[in-house]
XYZ file of C-alpha atoms in Angstrom:
130
model
C 6.078 10.305 -4.109
C 7.924 11.874 -1.619
C 7.447 15.356 0.338
C 9.429 17.813 2.333
C 8.350 19.080 5.252
C 9.440 21.264 8.132
C 7.956 22.171 11.251
C 9.456 24.188 14.225
C 9.721 23.959 18.030
C 8.424 25.890 20.608
C 11.724 27.197 22.203
C 13.003 28.258 17.550
C 14.267 24.923 16.353
C 13.491 23.490 13.181
C 13.203 19.807 12.322
C 12.269 17.858 8.917
C 11.057 15.382 8.324
C 9.719 13.162 4.493
C 6.643 12.128 3.713
C 6.783 8.687 0.996
C 4.153 7.462 -0.300
C 4.727 3.542 0.912
C 1.413 0.447 0.761
C 1.221 -2.303 2.955
C 1.121 -5.579 0.634
C -0.955 -8.739 0.810
C -0.828 -11.306 -1.909
C -3.970 -13.076 -1.637
C -5.724 -16.976 -3.569
C -8.878 -15.682 -4.211
C -11.423 -17.753 -6.702
C -8.080 -20.020 -7.746
C -6.247 -16.585 -8.724
C -3.775 -14.662 -6.821
C -3.858 -11.185 -6.217
C -2.517 -8.462 -4.498
C -3.532 -6.740 -2.100
C -2.890 -3.750 -1.617
C -3.235 -1.152 1.499
C -2.294 2.738 0.515
C 0.068 4.161 3.528
C 2.573 6.489 4.783
C 6.148 6.085 6.482
C 7.600 9.592 7.694
C 11.835 9.578 7.377
C 13.812 12.115 9.074
C 16.257 11.495 6.491
C 14.976 9.851 3.600
C 15.484 6.030 5.041
C 15.059 6.172 8.446
C 11.810 6.133 10.273
C 11.359 9.841 12.181
C 10.704 9.289 15.924
C 6.931 10.362 14.793
C 6.144 7.690 12.676
C 3.107 6.892 13.836
C 1.750 10.732 15.169
C 1.976 11.993 12.104
C 0.560 8.565 10.105
C -2.864 8.755 12.061
C -2.871 11.953 12.111
C -3.023 11.905 8.465
C -5.089 8.896 8.044
C -8.731 10.590 9.193
C -7.989 13.463 7.270
C -8.165 11.578 4.697
C -11.387 10.348 2.322
C -11.486 7.779 -0.478
C -10.742 10.133 -3.043
C -7.462 10.309 -1.650
C -6.876 6.416 -1.150
C -8.528 5.795 -5.309
C -5.651 7.898 -5.921
C -3.206 5.843 -3.924
C -4.338 2.858 -5.148
C -3.987 4.375 -9.501
C -0.001 5.333 -8.501
C 0.698 2.117 -6.833
C -1.216 1.015 -10.076
C 0.806 2.553 -12.426
C 4.227 1.918 -10.461
C 2.674 -1.702 -10.637
C 2.473 -1.770 -14.038
C 4.885 0.650 -15.334
C 7.115 -0.929 -18.890
C 10.147 -2.708 -17.753
C 12.916 -0.877 -18.190
C 15.766 -3.645 -17.871
C 16.617 -5.226 -20.708
C 19.538 -7.458 -20.129
C 17.401 -8.730 -16.505
C 14.066 -10.683 -17.309
C 10.769 -9.980 -15.712
C 9.743 -11.955 -12.879
C 6.181 -10.463 -12.115
C 3.438 -9.010 -14.081
C 0.315 -7.395 -12.772
C -2.776 -6.826 -14.415
C -5.223 -3.297 -14.127
C -6.622 -3.523 -10.600
C -10.345 -4.891 -10.159
C -12.811 -2.788 -9.498
C -16.151 -4.427 -8.819
C -19.879 -3.240 -7.124
C -21.245 -5.432 -4.361
C -25.016 -4.401 -2.760
C -24.875 -3.938 0.963
C -24.178 -6.476 3.088
C -25.002 -8.724 6.771
C -21.378 -9.056 8.601
C -22.702 -12.518 9.390
C -22.433 -13.680 5.797
C -19.198 -12.178 5.507
C -16.070 -14.980 5.808
C -12.899 -14.124 6.522
C -10.087 -13.941 3.917
C -7.857 -15.912 5.728
C -10.329 -19.680 5.666
C -8.555 -22.421 4.644
C -12.035 -22.938 2.348
C -10.056 -22.370 -1.646
C -6.405 -22.056 -0.476
C -3.864 -23.369 -3.597
C -2.073 -27.582 -2.382
C 1.528 -26.188 -2.212
C 2.335 -27.754 -5.494
C -0.152 -25.672 -6.835
C 1.168 -23.918 -9.961
C 0.849 -19.773 -9.802
C -0.259 -18.036 -12.755
């Protein structure tokens, strides 16, 4: 999704920019399976393609405003996009995604957590990916 915005400087000049829904993706090997970690974010451009010079400022301004429902909504949007039916009949789909995983957990002590990047339970280079 892309939204168009405009602003006017103190001297009356008009500026436009675009806010694109985006995500930072990272594949994780957890419990013997591959998962795509999705971190919703935005990309601000001045012409729909090139990064706006105020990108970082705009991004840091929007993050405190967002709440859990907004992040969940973005995750659901990315799930719909990533799982949409394949329409290119002349090419095979190379990657498919299952529905989002959901889980509940009790409160944890920070000392009991381990980093996701630890070498424990990581596949060897010759292991087949499901």
